Coordinates of C-alpha atoms in Angstrom, one line a residue:
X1 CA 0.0 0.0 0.0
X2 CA 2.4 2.6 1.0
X3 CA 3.4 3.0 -2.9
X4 CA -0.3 3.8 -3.1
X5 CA 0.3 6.6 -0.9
X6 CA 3.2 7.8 -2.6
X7 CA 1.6 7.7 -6.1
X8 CA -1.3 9.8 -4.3
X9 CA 0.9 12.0 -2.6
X10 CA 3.2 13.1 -5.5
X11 CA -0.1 13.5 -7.9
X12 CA -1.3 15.9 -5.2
X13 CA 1.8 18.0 -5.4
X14 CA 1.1 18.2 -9.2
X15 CA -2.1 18.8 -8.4
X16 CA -1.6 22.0 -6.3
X17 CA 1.5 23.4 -8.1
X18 CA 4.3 22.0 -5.6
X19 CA 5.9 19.6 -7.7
X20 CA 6.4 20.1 -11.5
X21 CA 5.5 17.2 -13.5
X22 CA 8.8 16.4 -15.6
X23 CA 9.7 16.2 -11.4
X24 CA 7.5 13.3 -10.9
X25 CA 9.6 10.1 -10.8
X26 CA 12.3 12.3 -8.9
X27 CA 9.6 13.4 -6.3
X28 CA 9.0 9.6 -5.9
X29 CA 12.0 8.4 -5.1
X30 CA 12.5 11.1 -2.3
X31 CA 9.7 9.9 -0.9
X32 CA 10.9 6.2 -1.1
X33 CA 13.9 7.1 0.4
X34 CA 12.0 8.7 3.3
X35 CA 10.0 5.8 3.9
X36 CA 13.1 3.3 3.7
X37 CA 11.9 1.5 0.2
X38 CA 14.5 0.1 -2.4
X39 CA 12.1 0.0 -4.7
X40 CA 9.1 1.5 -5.8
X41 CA 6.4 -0.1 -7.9
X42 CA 3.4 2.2 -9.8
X43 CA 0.0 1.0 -8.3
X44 CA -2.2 -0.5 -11.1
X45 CA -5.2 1.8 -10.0
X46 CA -4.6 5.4 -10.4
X47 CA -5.9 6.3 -6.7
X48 CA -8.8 8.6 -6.2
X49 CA -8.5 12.2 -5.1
X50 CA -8.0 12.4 -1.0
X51 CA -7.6 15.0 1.6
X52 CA -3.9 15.7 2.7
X53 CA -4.7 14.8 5.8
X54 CA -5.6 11.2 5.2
X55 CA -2.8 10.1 2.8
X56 CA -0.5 11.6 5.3
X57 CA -2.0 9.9 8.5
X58 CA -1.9 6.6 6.0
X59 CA 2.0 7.3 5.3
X60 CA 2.3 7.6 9.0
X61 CA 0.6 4.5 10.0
X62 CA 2.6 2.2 7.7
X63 CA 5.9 3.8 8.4
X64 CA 4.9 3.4 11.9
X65 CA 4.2 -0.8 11.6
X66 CA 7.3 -0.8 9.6
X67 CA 9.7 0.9 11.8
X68 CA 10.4 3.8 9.8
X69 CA 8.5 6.6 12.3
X70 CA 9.9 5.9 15.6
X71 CA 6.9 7.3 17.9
X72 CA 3.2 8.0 17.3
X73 CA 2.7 10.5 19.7
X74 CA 1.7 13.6 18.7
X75 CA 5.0 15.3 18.2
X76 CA 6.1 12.0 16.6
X77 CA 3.7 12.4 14.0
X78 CA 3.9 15.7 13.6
X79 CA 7.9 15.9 13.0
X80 CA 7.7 12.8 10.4
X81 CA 4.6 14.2 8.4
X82 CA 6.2 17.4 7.9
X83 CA 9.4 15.7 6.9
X84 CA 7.2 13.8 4.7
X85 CA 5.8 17.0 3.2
X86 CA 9.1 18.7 3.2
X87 CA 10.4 16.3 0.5
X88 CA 7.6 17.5 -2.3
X89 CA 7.9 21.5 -1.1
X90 CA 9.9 23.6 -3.5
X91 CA 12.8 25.7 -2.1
X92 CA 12.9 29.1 -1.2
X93 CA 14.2 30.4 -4.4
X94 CA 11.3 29.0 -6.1
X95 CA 8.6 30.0 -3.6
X96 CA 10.2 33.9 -3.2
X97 CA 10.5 34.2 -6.9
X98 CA 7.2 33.0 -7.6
X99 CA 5.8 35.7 -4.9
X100 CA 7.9 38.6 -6.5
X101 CA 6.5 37.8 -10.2
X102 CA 2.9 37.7 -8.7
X103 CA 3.7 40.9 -6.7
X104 CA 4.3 42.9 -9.9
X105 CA 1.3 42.4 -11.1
X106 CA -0.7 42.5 -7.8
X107 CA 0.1 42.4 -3.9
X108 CA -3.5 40.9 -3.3
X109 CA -2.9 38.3 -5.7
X110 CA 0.7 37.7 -4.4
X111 CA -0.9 37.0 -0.7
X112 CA -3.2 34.9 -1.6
X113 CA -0.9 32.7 -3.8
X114 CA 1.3 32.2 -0.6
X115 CA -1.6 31.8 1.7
X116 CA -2.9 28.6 -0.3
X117 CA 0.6 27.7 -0.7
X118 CA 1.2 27.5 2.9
X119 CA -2.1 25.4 3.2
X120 CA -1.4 22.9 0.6
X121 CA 2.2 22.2 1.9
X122 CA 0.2 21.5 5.1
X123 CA 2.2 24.4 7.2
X124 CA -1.0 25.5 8.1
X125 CA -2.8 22.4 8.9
X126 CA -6.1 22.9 7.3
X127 CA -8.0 19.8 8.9
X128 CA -6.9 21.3 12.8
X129 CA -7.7 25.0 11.8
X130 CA -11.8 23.4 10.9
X131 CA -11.6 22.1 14.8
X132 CA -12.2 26.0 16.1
X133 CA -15.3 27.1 16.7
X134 CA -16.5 30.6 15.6
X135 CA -18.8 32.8 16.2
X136 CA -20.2 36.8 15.7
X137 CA -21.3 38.2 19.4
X138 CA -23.2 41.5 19.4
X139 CA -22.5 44.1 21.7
X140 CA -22.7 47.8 22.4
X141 CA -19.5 48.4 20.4
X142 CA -20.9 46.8 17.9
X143 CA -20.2 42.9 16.2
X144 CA -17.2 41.0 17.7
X145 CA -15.5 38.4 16.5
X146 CA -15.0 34.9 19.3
X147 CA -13.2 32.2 18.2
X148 CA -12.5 28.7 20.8
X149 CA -8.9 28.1 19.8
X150 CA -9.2 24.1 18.9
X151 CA -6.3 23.6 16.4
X152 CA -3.2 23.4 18.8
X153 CA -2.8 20.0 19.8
X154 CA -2.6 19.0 23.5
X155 CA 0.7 17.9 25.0
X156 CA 1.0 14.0 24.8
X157 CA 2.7 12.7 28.2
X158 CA 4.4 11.2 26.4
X159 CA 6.3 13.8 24.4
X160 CA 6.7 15.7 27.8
X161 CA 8.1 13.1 29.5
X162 CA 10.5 12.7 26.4
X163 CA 11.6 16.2 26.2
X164 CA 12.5 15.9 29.6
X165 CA 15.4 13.5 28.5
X166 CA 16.4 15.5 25.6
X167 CA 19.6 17.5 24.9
X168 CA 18.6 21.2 24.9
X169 CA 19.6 23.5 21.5
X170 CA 19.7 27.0 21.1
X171 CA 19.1 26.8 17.6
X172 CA 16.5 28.0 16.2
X173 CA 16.5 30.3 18.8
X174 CA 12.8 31.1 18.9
X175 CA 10.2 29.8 16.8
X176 CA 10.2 33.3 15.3
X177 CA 13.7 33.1 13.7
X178 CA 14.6 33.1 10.3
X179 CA 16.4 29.9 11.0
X180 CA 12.8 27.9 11.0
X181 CA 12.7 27.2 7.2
X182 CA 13.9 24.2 6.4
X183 CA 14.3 22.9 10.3
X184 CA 14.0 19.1 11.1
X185 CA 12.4 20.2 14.3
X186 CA 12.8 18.5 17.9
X187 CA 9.9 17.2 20.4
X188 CA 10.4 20.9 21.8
X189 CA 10.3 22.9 18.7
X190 CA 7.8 21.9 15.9
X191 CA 9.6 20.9 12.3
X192 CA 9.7 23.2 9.8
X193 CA 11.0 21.7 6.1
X194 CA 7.4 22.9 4.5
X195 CA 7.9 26.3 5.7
X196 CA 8.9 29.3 3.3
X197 CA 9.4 32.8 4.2
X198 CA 9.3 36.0 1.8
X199 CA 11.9 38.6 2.0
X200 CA 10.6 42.0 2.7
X201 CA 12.1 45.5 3.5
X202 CA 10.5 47.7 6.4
X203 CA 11.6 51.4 6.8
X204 CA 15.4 49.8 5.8
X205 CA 15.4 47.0 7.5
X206 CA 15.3 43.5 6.0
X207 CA 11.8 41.5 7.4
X208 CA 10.7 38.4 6.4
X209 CA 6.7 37.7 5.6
X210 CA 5.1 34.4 7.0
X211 CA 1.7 33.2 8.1
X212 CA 1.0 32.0 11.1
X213 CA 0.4 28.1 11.4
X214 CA -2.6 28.4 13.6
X215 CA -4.3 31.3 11.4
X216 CA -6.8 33.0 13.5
X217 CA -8.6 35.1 10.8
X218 CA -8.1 35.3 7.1
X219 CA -4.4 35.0 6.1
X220 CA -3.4 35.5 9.5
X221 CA 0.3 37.1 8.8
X222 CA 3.7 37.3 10.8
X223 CA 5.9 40.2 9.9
X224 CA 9.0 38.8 11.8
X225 CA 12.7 40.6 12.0
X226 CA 15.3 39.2 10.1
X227 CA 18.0 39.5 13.4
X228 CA 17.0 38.2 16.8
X229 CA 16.7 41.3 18.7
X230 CA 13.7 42.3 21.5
X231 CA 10.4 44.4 20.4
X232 CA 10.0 47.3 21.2
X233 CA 7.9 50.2 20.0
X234 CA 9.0 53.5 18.8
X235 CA 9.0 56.0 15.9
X236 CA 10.7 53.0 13.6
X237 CA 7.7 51.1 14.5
X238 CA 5.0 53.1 13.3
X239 CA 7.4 53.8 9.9
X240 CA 7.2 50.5 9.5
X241 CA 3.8 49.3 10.2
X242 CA 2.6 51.6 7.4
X243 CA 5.4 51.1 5.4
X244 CA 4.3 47.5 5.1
X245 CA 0.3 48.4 4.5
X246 CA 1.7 50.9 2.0
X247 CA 2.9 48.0 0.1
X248 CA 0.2 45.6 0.9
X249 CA -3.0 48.1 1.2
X250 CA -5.0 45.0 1.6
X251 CA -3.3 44.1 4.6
X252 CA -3.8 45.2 8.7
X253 CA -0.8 45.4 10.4
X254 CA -0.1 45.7 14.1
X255 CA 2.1 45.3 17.2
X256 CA 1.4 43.9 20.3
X257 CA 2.9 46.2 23.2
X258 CA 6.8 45.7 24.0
X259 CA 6.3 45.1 27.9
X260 CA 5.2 42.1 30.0
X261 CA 1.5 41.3 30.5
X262 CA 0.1 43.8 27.9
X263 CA 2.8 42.6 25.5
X264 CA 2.9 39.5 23.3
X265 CA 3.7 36.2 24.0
X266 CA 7.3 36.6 22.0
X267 CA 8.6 39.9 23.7
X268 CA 12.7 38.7 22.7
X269 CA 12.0 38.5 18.8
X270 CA 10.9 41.6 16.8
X271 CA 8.0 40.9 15.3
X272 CA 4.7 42.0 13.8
X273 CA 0.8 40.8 13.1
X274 CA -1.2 41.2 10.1
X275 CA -3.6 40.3 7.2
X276 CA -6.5 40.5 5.1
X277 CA -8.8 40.9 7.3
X278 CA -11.4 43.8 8.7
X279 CA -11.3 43.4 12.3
X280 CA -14.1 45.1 14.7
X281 CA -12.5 47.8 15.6
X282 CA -11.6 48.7 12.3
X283 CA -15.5 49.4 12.6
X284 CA -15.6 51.2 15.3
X285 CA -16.7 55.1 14.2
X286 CA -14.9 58.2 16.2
X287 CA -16.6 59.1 19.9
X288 CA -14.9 62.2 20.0
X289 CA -12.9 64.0 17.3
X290 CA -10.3 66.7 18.8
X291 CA -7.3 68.8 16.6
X292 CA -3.7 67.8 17.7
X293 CA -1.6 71.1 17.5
X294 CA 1.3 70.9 14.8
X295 CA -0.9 68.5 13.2
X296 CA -3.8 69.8 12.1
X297 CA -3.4 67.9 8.9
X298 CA -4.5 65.2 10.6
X299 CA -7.7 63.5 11.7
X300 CA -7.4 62.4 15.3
X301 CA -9.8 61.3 18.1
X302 CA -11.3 58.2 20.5
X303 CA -13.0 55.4 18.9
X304 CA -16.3 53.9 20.4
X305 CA -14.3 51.1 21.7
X306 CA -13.5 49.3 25.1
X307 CA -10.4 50.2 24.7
X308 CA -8.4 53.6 25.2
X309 CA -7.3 54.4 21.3
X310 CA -6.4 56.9 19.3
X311 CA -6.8 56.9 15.9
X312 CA -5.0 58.9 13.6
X313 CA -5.8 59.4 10.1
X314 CA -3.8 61.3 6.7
X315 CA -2.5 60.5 3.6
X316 CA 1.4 61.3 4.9
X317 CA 3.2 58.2 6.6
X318 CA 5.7 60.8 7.8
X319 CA 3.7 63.1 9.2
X320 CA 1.5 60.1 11.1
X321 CA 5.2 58.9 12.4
X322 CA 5.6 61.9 13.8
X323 CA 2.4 62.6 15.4
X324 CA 2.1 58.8 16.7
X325 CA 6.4 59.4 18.0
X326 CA 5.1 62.2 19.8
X327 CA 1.7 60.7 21.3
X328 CA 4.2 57.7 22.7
X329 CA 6.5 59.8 23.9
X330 CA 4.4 61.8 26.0
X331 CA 2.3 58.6 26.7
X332 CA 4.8 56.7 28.6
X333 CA 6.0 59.4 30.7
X334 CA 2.4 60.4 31.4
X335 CA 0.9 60.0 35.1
X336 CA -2.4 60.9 36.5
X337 CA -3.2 59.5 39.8
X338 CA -7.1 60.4 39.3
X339 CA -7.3 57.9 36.8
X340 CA -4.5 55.1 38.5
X341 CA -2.4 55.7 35.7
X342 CA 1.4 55.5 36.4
X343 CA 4.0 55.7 33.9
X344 CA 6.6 53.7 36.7
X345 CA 6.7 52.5 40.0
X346 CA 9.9 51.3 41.9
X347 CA 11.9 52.8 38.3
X348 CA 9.3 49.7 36.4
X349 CA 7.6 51.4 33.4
X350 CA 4.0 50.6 33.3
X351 CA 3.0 52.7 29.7
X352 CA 2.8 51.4 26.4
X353 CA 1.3 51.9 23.2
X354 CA -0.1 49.1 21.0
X355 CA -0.3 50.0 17.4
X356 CA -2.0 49.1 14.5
X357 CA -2.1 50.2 11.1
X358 CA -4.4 49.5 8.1
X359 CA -5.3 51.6 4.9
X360 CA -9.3 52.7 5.2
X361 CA -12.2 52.4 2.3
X362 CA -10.9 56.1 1.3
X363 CA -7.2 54.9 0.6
X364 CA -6.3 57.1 3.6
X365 CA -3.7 55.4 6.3
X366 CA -5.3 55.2 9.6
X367 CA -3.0 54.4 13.0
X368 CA -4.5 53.0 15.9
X369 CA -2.6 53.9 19.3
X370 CA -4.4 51.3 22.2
X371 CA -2.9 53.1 25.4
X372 CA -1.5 50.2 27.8
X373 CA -0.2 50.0 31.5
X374 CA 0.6 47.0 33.0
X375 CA 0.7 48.2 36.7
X376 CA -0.5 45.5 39.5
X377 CA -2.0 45.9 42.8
X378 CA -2.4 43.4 45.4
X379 CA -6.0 43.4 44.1
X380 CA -5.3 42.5 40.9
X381 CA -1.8 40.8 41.3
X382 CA -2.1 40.1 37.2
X383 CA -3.0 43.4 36.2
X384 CA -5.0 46.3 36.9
X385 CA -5.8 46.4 33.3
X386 CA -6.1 42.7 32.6
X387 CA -9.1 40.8 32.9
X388 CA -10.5 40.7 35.9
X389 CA -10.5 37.6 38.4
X390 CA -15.0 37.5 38.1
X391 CA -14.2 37.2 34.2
X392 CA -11.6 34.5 34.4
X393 CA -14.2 31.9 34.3
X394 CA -14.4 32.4 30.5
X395 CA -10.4 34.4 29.9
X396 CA -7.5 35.2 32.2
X397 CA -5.0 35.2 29.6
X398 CA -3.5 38.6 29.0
X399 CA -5.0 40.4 26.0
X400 CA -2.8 40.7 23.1
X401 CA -3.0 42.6 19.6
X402 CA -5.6 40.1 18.3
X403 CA -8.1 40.7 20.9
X404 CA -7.4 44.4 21.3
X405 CA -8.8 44.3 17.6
X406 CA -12.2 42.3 18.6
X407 CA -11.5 39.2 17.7
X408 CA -11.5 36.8 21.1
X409 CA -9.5 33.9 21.1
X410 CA -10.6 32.1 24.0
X411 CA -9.5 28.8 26.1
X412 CA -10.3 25.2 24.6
X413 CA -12.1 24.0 27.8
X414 CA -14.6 26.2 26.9
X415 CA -16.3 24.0 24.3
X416 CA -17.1 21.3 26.1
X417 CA -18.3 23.4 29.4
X418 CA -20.4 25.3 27.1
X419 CA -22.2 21.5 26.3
X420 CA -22.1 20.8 29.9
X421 CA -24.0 24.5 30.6
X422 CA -26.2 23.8 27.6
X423 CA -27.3 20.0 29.4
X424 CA -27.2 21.3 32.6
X425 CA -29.6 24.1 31.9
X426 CA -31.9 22.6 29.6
X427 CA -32.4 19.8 32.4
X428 CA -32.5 22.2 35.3
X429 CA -29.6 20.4 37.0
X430 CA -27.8 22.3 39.7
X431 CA -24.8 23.9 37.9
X432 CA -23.2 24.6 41.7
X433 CA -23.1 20.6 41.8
X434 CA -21.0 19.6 38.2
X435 CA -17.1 20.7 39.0
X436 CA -16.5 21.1 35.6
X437 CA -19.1 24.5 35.1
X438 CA -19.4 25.5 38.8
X439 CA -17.3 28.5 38.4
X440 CA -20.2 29.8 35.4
X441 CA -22.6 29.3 37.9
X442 CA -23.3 32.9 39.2
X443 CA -22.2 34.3 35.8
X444 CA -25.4 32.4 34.2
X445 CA -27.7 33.7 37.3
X446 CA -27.4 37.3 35.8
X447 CA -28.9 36.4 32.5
X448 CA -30.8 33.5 32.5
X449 CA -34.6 35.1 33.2
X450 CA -33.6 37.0 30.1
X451 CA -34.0 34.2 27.3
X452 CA -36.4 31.8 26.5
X453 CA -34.3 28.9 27.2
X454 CA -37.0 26.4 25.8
X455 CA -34.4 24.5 23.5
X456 CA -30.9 23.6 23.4
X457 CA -30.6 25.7 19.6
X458 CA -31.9 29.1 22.1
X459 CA -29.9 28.1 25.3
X460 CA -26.5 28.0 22.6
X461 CA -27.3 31.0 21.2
X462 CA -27.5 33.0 24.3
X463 CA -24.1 31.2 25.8
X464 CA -22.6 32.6 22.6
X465 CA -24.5 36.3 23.0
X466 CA -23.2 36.3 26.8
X467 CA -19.9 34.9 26.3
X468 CA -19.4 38.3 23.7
X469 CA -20.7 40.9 26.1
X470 CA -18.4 39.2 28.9
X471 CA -15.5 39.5 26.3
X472 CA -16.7 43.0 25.4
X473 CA -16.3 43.5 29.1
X474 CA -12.8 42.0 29.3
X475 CA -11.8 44.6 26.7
X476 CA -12.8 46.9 29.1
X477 CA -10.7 45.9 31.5
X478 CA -8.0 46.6 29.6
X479 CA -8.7 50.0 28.8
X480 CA -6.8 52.4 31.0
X481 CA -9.4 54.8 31.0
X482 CA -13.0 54.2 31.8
X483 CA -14.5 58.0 31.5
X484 CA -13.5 60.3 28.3
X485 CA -13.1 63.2 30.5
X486 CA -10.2 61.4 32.0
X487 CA -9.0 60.4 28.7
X488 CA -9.3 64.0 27.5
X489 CA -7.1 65.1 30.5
X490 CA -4.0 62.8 28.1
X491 CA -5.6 64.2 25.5
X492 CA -4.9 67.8 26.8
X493 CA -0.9 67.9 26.5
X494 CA -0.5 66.8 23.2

């Protein structure tokens, strides 16, 4: 059977445009030499059209029984299917030259190329992306997006208990690094020989473009620095975040803030977020419209958002550097105890600024300033402006540039507890008494006497509505300022 698979495999790299054809009986004997076969015979029936997914787990499973893939765990699998894939995925040369020519003619078109190439070469495993569960919530700041992140597999014991024993590498350094492409990967550091980055340059500086493996949203984009160096946001920052919607005007781009808890997951690797994609705050109209002095070129004000932002509008990237360089600057040496704003305690800065950049249905660049502080009381020993501890029952992970936009990315646990809550209410069980939902008991006290909760179809709809206004509400955590007049007092010394 396995040169079944092989046939099948190699006709689907025809198929989508990986493997040229006069490359076919060389493409097959890579393969054969991957799966330890001296030989390779054609299979008599032409095999019918598959998902990736199942040749690949049917590769696995023979080279498994035969010896050839050492460990079915997860991380076993995962390293030997992407070798697998690795062997039919054309180089870099190919992939960036391919990009550029399609570039010329159009950056949309370019994108989108290298989005379905990076699905096809199973980088961004398409079958574990169709696990997440999506929804839109409404709210009073409009339609946001909630998402219940399914596509990252769980830890195998094990792989854990196999890593333990495992010599320790420093190379890649981070999964961010240029380094990845090609990498055989370890059970600490997934495998990367079907990955393929694109060269870009950002206000001078060399950048590579990548999508992210677990795409959140519509080609769900990394923007990631070509040397290892620490974020950090300042005027180069904003040059560079529209620099690379200049290019790519169908593209968002943002940062996540460069300091613990408001900050990214990845603070020691430069790196950015994008892609085609209109987010909800994107949406969100202007609250309050005020004139910034030396920039009265310049549309400026709050958005109707959860959130504390700025937006900045204008036609000149310069001039919105400038105006966004001076709004940080006074920003993170700003303190107003009124409002528990500090910019540092104990010599700790506290301000940030995360920014986001886009091009709006005018043409016009428009730069989104989120004002962060990542202060912490003995209250709120994660954060003042965090989620807080009565919302951790649905998030009390920080909130980073994708959720800052609207779109919530919430816990997996939360599938299944939403069933149990859906049984447990539709039977009238005590919610107090199931271990597993408990902590959603008092939560679903507030709102129950609100719905008809007649059927398990209306009792899942309003888990979704709810779950969005608590998100909408999380967001407001975050926000550093709760009242515009406060905001306005920042607002002020510009």
């Amino acid at each position: 059977m396995i040169n079944t698979y092989i046939t099948e495999l190699v006709n689907y790299g025809i198929e989508n445009g990986l493997i040229d054809s006069l490359d076919r009986v060389y493409a097959i004997n890579r393969l054969a030499e991957l799966m330890e076969l001296t030989e390779y015979t054609a299979p008599e029936i032409i095999p019918a059209k598959r998902d990736l997914h199942f040749i690949l787990e049917d590769m696995m499973a023979w080279a498994f029984e035969h010896g050839v893939m050492k460990s079915d765990t997860t991380a076993g699998r995962d390293l030997f299917d992407t070798k697998i894939m690795g062997a039919i995925t054309p180089p870099p040369s190919t992939v960036i030259s391919t990009f550029n020519r399609l570039r010329d003619t159009s950056p949309k078109i370019a994108t989108a190329w290298y989005y379905n190439f990076s699905k096809v070469t199973n980088y961004i495993r398409v079958d574990r992306i169709a696990k997440d569960v999506k929804w839109i919530a409404p709210t009073e700041f409009g339609n946001i997006d909630i998402t219940i992140n399914l596509s990252k597999p769980e830890k195998d014991p094990r792989d854990i208990a196999a890593a333990g024993k495992a010599k320790s590498t420093s190379y890649p350094k981070c999964l961010l690094c240029p380094e990845n492409e090609g990498y055989a990967g370890t059970l600490t550091h997934p495998a990367r020989q079907n990955h393929r980055i694109i060269p870009i340059v950002l206000d001078g500086d060399q950048y590579y473009l990548q999508y992210s493996p677990y795409v959140y949203y519509n080609e769900h984009c990394i923007i990631l620095n070509k040397e290892h160096i620490p974020m950090v946001i300042n005027r180069s920052t904003f040059r560079k975040l529209l620099s690379f919607v200049e290019q790519f005007p169908h593209y968002t781009a943002g940062s996540n803030a460069d300091i613990p808890i408001v900050g990214g997951s990845i603070l020691s690797h430069d790196h950015f977020q994008g892609g085609c994609y209109i987010f909800p705050m994107a949406r969100a109209g202007y609250r309050k419209t005020f004139t910034i002095p030396g920039f009265e070129d310049l549309t400026a004000g709050i958005i109707n958002w959860p959130m504390s932002v700025i937006r900045l509008q204008g036609d000149d990237i310069e001039r919105l550097t400038d105006c966004a360089d001076m709004i940080l600057n006074k920003w993170k040496n700003y303190t107003d105890e009124d409002a528990f704003i500090y910019a540092e305690t104990d010599g700790v800065p506290h301000n940030a600024i995360t920014p986001i950049a886009r091009r709006n249905s005018e043409g016009k660049f428009e730069l989104d300033l989120v004002l962060r502080n990542n202060i912490t009381t003995e209250e709120h020993p994660m954060g003042v402006y965090h989620p807080h501890a009565e919302y951790h029952h649905i998030k009390k992970e920080n909130i980073g540039l994708i959720e800052v936009m609207g779109l919530a990315v919430l816990p997996a646990r939360l599938k299944n507890e939403m069933a149990l809550m859906e049984d447990a209410i539709m039977g009238g069980k005590d919610i107090r008494a199931i271990d597993e939902i408990a902590k959603h008991a008092d939560w679903i006290d507030e709102w129950k006497d609100s719905y008809d909760l007649t059927s398990e179809d209306k009792i899942h709809e309003a888990l979704k509505i709810e779950i969005g206004k608590v998100f909408a509400k999380i967001l407001g955590c975050a926000g550093v300022y709760k009242k515009d007049e406060d905001f306005m007092r920042f607002i002020s010394i510009l």
